[in-house]
Coordinates of C-alpha atoms (C1' of nucleotides) in Angstrom, one line a residue:
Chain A
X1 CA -71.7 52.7 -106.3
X2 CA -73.5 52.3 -109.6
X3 CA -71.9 53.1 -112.6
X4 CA -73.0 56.5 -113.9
X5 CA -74.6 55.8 -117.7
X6 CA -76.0 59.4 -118.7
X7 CA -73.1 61.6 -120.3
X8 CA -73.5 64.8 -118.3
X9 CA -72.8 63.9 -114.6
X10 CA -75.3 66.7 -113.4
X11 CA -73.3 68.2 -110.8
X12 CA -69.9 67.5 -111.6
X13 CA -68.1 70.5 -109.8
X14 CA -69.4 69.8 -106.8
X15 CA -68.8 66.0 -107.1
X16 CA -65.3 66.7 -108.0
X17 CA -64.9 69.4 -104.8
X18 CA -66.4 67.0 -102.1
X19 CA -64.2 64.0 -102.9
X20 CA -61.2 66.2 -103.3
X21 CA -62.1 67.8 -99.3
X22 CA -62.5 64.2 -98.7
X23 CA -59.2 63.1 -99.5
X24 CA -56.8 65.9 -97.8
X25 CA -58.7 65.9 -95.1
X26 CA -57.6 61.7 -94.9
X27 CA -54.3 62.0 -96.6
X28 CA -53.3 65.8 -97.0
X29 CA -53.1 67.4 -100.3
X30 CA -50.2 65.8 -101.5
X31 CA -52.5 63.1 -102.1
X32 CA -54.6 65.0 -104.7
X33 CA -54.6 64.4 -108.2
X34 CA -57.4 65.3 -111.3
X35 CA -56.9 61.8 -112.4
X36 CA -57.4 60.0 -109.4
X37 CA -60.3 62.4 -108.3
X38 CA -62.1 61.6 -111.9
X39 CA -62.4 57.8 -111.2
X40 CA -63.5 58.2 -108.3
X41 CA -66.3 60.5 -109.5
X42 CA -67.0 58.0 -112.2
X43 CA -66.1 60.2 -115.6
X44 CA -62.9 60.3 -117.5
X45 CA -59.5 61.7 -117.0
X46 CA -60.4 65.2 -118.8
X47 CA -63.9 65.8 -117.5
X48 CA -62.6 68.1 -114.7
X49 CA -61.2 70.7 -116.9
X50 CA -63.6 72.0 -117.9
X51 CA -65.1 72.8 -114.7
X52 CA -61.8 73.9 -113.0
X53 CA -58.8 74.1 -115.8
X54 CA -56.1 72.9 -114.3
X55 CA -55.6 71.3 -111.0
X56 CA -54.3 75.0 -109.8
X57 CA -58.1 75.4 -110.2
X58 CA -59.3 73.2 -108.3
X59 CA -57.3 74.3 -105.3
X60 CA -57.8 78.0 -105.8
X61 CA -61.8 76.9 -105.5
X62 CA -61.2 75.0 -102.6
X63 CA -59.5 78.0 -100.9
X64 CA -62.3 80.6 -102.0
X65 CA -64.9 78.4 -100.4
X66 CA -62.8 78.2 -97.3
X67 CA -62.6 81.6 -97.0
X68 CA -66.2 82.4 -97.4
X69 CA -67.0 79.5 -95.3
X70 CA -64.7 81.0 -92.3
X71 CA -66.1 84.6 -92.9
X72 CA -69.7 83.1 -92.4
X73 CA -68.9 81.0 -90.1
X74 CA -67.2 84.2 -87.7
X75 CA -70.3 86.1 -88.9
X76 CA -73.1 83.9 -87.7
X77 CA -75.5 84.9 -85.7
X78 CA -75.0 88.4 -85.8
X79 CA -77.0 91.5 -86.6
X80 CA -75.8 92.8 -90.4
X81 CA -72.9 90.4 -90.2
X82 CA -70.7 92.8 -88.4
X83 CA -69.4 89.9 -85.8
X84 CA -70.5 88.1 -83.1
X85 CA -71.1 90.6 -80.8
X86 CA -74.6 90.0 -79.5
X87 CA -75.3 86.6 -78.2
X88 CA -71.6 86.0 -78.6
X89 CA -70.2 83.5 -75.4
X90 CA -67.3 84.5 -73.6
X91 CA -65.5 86.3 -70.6
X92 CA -67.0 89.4 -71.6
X93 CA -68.9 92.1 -69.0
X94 CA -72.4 91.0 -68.4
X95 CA -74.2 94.3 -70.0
X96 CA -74.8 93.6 -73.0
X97 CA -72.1 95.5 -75.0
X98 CA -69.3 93.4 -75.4
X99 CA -65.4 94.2 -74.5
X100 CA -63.8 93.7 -77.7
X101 CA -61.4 91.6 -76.3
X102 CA -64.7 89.3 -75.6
X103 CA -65.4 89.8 -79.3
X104 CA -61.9 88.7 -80.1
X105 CA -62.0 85.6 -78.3
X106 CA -65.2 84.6 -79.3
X107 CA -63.9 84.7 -83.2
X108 CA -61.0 82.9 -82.0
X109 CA -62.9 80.1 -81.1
X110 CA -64.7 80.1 -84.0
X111 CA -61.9 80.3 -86.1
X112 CA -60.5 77.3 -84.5
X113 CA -63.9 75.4 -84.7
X114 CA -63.8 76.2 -88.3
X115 CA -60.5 74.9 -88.7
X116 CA -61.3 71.8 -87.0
X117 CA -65.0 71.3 -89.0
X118 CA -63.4 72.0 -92.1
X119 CA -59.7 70.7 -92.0
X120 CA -59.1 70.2 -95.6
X121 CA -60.9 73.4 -96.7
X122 CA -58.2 74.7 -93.8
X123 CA -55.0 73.1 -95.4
X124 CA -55.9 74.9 -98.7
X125 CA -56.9 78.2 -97.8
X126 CA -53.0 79.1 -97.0
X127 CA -51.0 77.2 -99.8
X128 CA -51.0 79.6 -102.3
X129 CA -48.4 77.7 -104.0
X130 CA -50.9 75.3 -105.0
X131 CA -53.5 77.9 -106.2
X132 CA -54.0 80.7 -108.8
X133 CA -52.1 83.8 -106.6
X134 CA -54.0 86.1 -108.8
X135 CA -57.1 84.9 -109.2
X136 CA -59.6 87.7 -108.4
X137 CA -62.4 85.8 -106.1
X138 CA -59.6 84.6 -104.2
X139 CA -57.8 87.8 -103.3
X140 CA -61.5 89.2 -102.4
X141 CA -62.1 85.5 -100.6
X142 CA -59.1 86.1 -98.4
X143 CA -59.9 90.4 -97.9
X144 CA -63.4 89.1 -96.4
X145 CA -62.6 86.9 -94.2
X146 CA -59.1 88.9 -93.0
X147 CA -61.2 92.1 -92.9
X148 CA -63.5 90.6 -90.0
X149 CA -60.7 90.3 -87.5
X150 CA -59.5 93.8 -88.2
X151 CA -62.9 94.9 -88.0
X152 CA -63.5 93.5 -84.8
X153 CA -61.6 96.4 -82.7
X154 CA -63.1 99.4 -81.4
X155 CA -60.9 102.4 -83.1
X156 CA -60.2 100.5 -86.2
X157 CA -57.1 98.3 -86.8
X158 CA -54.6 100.9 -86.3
X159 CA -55.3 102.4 -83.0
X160 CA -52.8 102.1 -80.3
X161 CA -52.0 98.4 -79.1
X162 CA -54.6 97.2 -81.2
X163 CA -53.0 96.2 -83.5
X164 CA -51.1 94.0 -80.9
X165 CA -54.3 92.1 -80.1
X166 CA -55.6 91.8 -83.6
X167 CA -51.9 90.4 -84.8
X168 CA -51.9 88.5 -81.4
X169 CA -55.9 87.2 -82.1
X170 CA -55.0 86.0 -85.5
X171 CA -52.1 84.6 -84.8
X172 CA -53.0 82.2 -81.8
X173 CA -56.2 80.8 -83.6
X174 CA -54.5 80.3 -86.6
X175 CA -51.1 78.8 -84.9
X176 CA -53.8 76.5 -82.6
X177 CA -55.6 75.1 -85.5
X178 CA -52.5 74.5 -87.4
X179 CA -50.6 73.0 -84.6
X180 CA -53.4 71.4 -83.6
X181 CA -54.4 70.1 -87.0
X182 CA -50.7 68.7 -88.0
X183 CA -50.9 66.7 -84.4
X184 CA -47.9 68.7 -82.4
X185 CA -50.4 70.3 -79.7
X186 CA -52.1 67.1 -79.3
X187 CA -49.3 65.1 -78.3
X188 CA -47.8 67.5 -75.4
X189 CA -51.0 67.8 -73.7
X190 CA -53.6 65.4 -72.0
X191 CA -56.9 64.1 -73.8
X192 CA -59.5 66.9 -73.8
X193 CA -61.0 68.8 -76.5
X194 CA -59.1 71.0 -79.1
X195 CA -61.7 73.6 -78.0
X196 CA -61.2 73.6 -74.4
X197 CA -57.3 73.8 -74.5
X198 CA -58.0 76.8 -77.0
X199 CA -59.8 78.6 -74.8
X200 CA -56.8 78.2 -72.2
X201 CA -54.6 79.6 -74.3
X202 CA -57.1 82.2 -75.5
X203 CA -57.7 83.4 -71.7
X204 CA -54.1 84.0 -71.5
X205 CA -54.5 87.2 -73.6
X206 CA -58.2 88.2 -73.0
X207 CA -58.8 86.9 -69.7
X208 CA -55.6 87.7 -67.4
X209 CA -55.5 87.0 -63.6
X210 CA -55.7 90.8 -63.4
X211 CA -58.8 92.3 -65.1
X212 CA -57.0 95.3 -67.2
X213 CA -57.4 99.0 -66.2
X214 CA -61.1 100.2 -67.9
X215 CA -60.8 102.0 -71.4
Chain B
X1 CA -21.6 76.1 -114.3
X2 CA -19.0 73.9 -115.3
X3 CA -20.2 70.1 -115.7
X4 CA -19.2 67.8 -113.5
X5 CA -16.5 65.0 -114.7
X6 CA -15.7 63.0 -111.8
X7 CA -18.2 59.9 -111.5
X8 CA -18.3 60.5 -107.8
X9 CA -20.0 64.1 -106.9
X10 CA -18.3 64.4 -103.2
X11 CA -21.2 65.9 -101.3
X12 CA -25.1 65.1 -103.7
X13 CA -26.8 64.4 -100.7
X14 CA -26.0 68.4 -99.4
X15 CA -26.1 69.9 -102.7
X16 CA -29.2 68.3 -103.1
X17 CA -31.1 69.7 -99.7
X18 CA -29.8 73.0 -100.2
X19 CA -31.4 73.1 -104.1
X20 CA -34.7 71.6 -102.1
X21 CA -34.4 74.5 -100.1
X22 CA -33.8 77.4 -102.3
X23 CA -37.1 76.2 -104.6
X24 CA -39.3 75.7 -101.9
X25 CA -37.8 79.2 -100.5
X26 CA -38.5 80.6 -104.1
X27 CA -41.7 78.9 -105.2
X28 CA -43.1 76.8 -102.5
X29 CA -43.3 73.3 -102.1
X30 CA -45.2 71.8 -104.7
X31 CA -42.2 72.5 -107.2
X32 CA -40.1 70.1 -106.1
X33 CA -39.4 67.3 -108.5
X34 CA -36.3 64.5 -108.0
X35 CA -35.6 65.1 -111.5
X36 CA -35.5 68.9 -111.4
X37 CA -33.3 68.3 -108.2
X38 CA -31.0 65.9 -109.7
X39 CA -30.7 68.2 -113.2
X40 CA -29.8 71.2 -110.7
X41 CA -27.1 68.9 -109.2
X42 CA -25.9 67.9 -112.7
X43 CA -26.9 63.8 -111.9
X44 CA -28.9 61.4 -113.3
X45 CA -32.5 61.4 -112.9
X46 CA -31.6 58.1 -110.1
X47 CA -29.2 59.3 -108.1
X48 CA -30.7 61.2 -105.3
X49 CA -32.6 58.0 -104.7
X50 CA -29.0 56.2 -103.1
X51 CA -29.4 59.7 -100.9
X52 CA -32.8 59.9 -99.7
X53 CA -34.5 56.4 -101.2
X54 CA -37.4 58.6 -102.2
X55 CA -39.1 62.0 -102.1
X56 CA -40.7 61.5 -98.8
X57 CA -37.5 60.9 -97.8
X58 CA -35.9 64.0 -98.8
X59 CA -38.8 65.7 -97.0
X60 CA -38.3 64.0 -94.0
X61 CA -34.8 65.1 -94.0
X62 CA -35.7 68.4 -94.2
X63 CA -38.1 68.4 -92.0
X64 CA -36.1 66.5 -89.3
X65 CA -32.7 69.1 -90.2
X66 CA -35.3 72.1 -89.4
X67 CA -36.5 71.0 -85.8
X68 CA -32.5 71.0 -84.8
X69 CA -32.0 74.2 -85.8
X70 CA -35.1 75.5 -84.6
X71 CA -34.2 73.6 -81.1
X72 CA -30.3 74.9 -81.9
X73 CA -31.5 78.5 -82.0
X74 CA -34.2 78.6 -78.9
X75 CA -31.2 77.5 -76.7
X76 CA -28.7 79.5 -77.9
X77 CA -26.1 81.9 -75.9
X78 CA -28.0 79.9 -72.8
X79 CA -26.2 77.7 -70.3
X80 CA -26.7 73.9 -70.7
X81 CA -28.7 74.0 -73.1
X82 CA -31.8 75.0 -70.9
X83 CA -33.4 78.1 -72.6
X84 CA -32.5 81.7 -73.0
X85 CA -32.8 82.5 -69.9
X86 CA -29.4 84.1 -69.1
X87 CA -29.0 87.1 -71.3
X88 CA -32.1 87.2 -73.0
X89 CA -33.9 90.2 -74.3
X90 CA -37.3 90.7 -73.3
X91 CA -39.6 92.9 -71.4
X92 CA -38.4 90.8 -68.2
X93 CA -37.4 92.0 -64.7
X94 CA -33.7 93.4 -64.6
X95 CA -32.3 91.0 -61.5
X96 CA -30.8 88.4 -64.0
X97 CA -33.4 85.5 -63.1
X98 CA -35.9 85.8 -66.1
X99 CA -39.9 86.1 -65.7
X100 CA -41.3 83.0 -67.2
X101 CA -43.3 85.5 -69.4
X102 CA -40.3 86.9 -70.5
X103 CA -38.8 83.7 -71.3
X104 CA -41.6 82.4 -73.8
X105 CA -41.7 86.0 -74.9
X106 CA -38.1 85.4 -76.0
X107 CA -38.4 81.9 -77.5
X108 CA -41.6 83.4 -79.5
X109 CA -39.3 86.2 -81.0
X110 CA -36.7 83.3 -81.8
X111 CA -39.5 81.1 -83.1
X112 CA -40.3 83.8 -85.6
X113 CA -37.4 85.0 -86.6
X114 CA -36.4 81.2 -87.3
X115 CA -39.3 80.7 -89.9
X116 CA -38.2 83.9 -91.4
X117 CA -34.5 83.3 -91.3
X118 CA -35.7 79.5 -93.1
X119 CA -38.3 79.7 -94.7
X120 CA -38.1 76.1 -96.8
X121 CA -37.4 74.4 -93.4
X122 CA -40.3 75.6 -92.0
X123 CA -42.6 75.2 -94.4
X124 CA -41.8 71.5 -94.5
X125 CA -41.5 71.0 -90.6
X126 CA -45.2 70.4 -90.4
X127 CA -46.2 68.9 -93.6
X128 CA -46.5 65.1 -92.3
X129 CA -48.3 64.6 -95.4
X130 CA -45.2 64.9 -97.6
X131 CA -42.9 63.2 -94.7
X132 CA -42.5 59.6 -93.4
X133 CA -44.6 60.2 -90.6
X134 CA -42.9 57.0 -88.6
X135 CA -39.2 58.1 -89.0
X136 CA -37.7 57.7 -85.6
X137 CA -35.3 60.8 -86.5
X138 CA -38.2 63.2 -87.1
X139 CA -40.5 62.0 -83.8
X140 CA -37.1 62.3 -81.7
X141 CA -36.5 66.1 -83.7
X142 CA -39.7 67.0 -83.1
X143 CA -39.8 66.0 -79.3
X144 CA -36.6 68.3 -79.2
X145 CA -38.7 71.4 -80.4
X146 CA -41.8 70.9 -78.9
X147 CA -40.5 70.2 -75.6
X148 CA -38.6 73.2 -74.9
X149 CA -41.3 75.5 -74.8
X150 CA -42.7 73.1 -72.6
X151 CA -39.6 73.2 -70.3
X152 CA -39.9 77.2 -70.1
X153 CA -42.8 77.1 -67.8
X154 CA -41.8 77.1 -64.1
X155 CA -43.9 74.6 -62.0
X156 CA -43.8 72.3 -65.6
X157 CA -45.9 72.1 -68.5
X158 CA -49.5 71.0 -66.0
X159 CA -49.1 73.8 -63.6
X160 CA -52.7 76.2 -63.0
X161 CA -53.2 78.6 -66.1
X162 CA -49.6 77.9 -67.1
X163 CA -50.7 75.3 -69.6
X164 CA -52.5 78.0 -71.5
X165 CA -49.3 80.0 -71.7
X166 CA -47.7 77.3 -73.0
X167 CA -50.5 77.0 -76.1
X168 CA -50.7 80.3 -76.2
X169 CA -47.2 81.2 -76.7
X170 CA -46.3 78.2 -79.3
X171 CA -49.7 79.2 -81.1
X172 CA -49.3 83.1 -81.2
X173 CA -45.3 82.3 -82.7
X174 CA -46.2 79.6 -85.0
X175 CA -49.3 81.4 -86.1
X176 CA -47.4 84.6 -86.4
X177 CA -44.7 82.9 -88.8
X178 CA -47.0 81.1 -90.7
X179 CA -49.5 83.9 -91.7
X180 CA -47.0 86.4 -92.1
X181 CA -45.1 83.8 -94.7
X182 CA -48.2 83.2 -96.4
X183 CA -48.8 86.8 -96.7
X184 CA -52.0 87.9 -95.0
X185 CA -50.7 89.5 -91.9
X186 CA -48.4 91.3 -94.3
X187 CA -51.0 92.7 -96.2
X188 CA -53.4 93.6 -93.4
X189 CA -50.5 95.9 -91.7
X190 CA -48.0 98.6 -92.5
X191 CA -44.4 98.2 -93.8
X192 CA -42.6 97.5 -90.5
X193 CA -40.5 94.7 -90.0
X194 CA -42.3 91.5 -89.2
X195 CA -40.3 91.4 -86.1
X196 CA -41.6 94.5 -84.6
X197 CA -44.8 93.4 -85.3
X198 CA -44.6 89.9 -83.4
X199 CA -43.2 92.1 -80.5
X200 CA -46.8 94.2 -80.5
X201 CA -48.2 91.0 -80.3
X202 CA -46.1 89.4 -77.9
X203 CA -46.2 92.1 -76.1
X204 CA -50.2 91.4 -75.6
X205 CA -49.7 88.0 -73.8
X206 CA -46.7 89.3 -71.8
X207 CA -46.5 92.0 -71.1
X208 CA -50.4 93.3 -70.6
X209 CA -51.0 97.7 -69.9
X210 CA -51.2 96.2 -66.2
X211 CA -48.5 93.9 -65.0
X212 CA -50.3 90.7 -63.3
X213 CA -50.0 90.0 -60.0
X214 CA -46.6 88.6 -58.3
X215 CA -46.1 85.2 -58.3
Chain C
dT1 C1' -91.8 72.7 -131.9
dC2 C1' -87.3 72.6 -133.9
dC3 C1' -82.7 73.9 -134.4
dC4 C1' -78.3 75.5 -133.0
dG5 C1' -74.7 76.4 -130.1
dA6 C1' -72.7 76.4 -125.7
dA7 C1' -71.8 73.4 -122.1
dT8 C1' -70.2 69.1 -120.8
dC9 C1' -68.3 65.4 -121.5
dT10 C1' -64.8 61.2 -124.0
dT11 C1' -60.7 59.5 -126.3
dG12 C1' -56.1 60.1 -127.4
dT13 C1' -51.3 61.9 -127.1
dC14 C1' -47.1 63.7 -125.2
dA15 C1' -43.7 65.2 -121.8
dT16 C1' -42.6 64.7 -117.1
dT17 C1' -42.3 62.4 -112.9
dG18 C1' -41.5 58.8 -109.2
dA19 C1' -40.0 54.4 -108.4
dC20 C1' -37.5 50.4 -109.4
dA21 C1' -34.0 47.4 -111.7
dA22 C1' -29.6 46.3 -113.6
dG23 C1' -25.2 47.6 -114.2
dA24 C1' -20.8 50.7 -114.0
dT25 C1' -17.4 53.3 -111.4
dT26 C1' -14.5 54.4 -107.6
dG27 C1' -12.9 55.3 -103.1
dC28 C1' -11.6 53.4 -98.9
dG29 C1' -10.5 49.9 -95.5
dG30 C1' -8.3 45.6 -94.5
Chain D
dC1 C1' -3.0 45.6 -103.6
dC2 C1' -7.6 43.9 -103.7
dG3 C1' -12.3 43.6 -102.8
dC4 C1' -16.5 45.5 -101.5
dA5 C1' -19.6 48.9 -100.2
dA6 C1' -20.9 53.4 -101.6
dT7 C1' -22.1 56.1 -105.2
dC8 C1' -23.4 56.7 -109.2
dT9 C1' -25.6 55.8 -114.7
dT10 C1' -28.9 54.0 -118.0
dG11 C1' -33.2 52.1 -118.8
dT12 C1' -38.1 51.0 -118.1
dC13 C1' -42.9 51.3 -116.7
dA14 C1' -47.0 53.2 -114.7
dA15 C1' -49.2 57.4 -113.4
dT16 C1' -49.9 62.2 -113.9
dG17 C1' -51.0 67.0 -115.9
dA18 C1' -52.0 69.4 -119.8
dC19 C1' -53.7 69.9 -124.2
dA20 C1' -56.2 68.7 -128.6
dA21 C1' -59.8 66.9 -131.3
dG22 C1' -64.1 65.2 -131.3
dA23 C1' -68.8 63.4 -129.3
dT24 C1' -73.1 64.2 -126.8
dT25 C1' -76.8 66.7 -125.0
dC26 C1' -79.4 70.3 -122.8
dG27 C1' -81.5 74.7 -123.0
dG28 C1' -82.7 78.9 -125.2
dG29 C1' -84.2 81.4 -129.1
dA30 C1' -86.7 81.7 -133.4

DNA sequence: TCCCGAATCTTGTCATTGACAAGATTGCGG
DNA sequence: CCGCAATCTTGTCAATGACAAGATTCGGGA
């Protein structure tokens, strides 16, 4: 790579935000530093202050990406970004209107594909020892993208044994990716996709042998 | 607290791993420092290093201490070790021989209630990044772990559909602990204990409005 | 078109840290 | 009782984060 000769990188931020996703998705964030992140974007040890403070910074940016990205990424490819209810794929009826345990699923999935796509934005988005707790876009980062899961169920997040399925809908995806991510899933079953084996897992609670009683 | 005198502390190595713990419990991970460690243990900067030969190492020895007592408290008050299968609660059948369902419903409850009971431990458990990932103690710890929710599944872990139990049940536990020790399932629900709230979910995989099919 | 100031950098410094080396102390086994 | 391994202490160096002071330049306003 050329050495850079003009004085103002251009797009610094972004420089310095790519080759940090870079290295934690290699090496994990413990690998991280301002210093080593500056060399490698070709400008001195201090230049990344300014864009993120401290290195606090630069991890409470990564996490408000992630969480934007994950929102949009569970919103795609729906009407007014309310979920992926039409078009959505899964084990849902055929009429058109989708179960919301179909709808549940389906964000699973892509929850799990974001984790997977995105692994370092991933490893961020939950270490809030690493970030600013309080920073504002954060805190609305993280209401955005928990709010679509909640959303997701017919009589709002608080109707009976809904709650169960959202907590239960959450939890899964997020255990898979992590599980999956950190390499214990992968080593106690066989060689097919991450994907697949989620949807196994996710057909346990909104697929059952039995179809459940209508309502 | 009284300084030390003697030359010889009698017991660094677990004065040093409980400090470890009680900071990460506190503040999370990223405030660990040897020094800080060592300062708490009133020792020179060098001595955990005879101990651990280096942070990673003290990680690791975390991390490897956590899977035993995770393993230690998913078989305990069973017989030989094999899972709690006699005398477990759960939503099982009442003729002393335990529903599988019922089984990995119980060993999700104890999952949880682990990561909440150790909250250090289990945030390090799955940080390979901080960890020597080749330590023959932590593979064998971890193998302990991960293989008895394996073992739980009658038929073993490659029987139909049972497979996605298996994932579904480590994923929905692990995700469970993790997000509500990070904070956002805590957030998204009322104040009941995070206990209760695994059951709901639990209760979704296991224990579904209509009970599956015999067999 | 020019000027000024904010934005964006560079250089330098200091405290802290991890890792390593050399040496001191002591407890335990032979 | 002695020797040695285990367990420490002191010191050093490179790297890091944070902060300060100053340099450069780009863009907006007069």
């Amino acid at each position: 790579m050329a050495a850079r000769t003009a004085y103002h990188h251009g797009d610094l931020r972004r420089t310095l935000l790519d080759a940090a996703l870079d290295l934690i998705a290699e090496q994990g964030v413990a690998a991280v530093s301002l210093r080593g992140l500056a060399r490698r974007a070709g400008v001195s040890h201090a230049a990344p202050a300014h864009h993120f403070t401290d290195k606090a910074g630069l991890f409470t940016a990564i996490a408000v990406e992630g969480h934007h990205l994950l929102a949009d990424a569970m919103t795609a490819g729906t009407a007014a970004g309310g979920g992926p209810g039409h078009g959505a794929r899964g084990a849902g009826d055929g009429d058109g209107t989708d179960a919301p345990a179909a709808v549940l699923r389906e964000l699973g999935v892509r929850y799990v594909r974001f984790a997977l796509d995105h692994p370092a934005h991933f490893d961020v988005m939950f270490r809030l020892d690493l970030c600013r707790a309080d920073d504002p876009g954060l805190a609305a980062a993280r209401e955005r993208s928990g709010a679509l899961l909640n959303s997701a169920v017919p009589g709002g997040p608080h109707g009976p044994r809904r709650r169960g399925y959202v907590l239960a809908a959450w939890s899964v995806a997020h255990g898979f990716a992590t599980l999956w991510r950190e390499g214990s899933l992968a080593r106690s079953v066989g060689d097919g996709t991450p994907e697949n084996y989620f949807e196994e897992a996710a057909d346990v609670l909104f697929a059952p042998a039995d179809p459940p009683a209508a309502g």
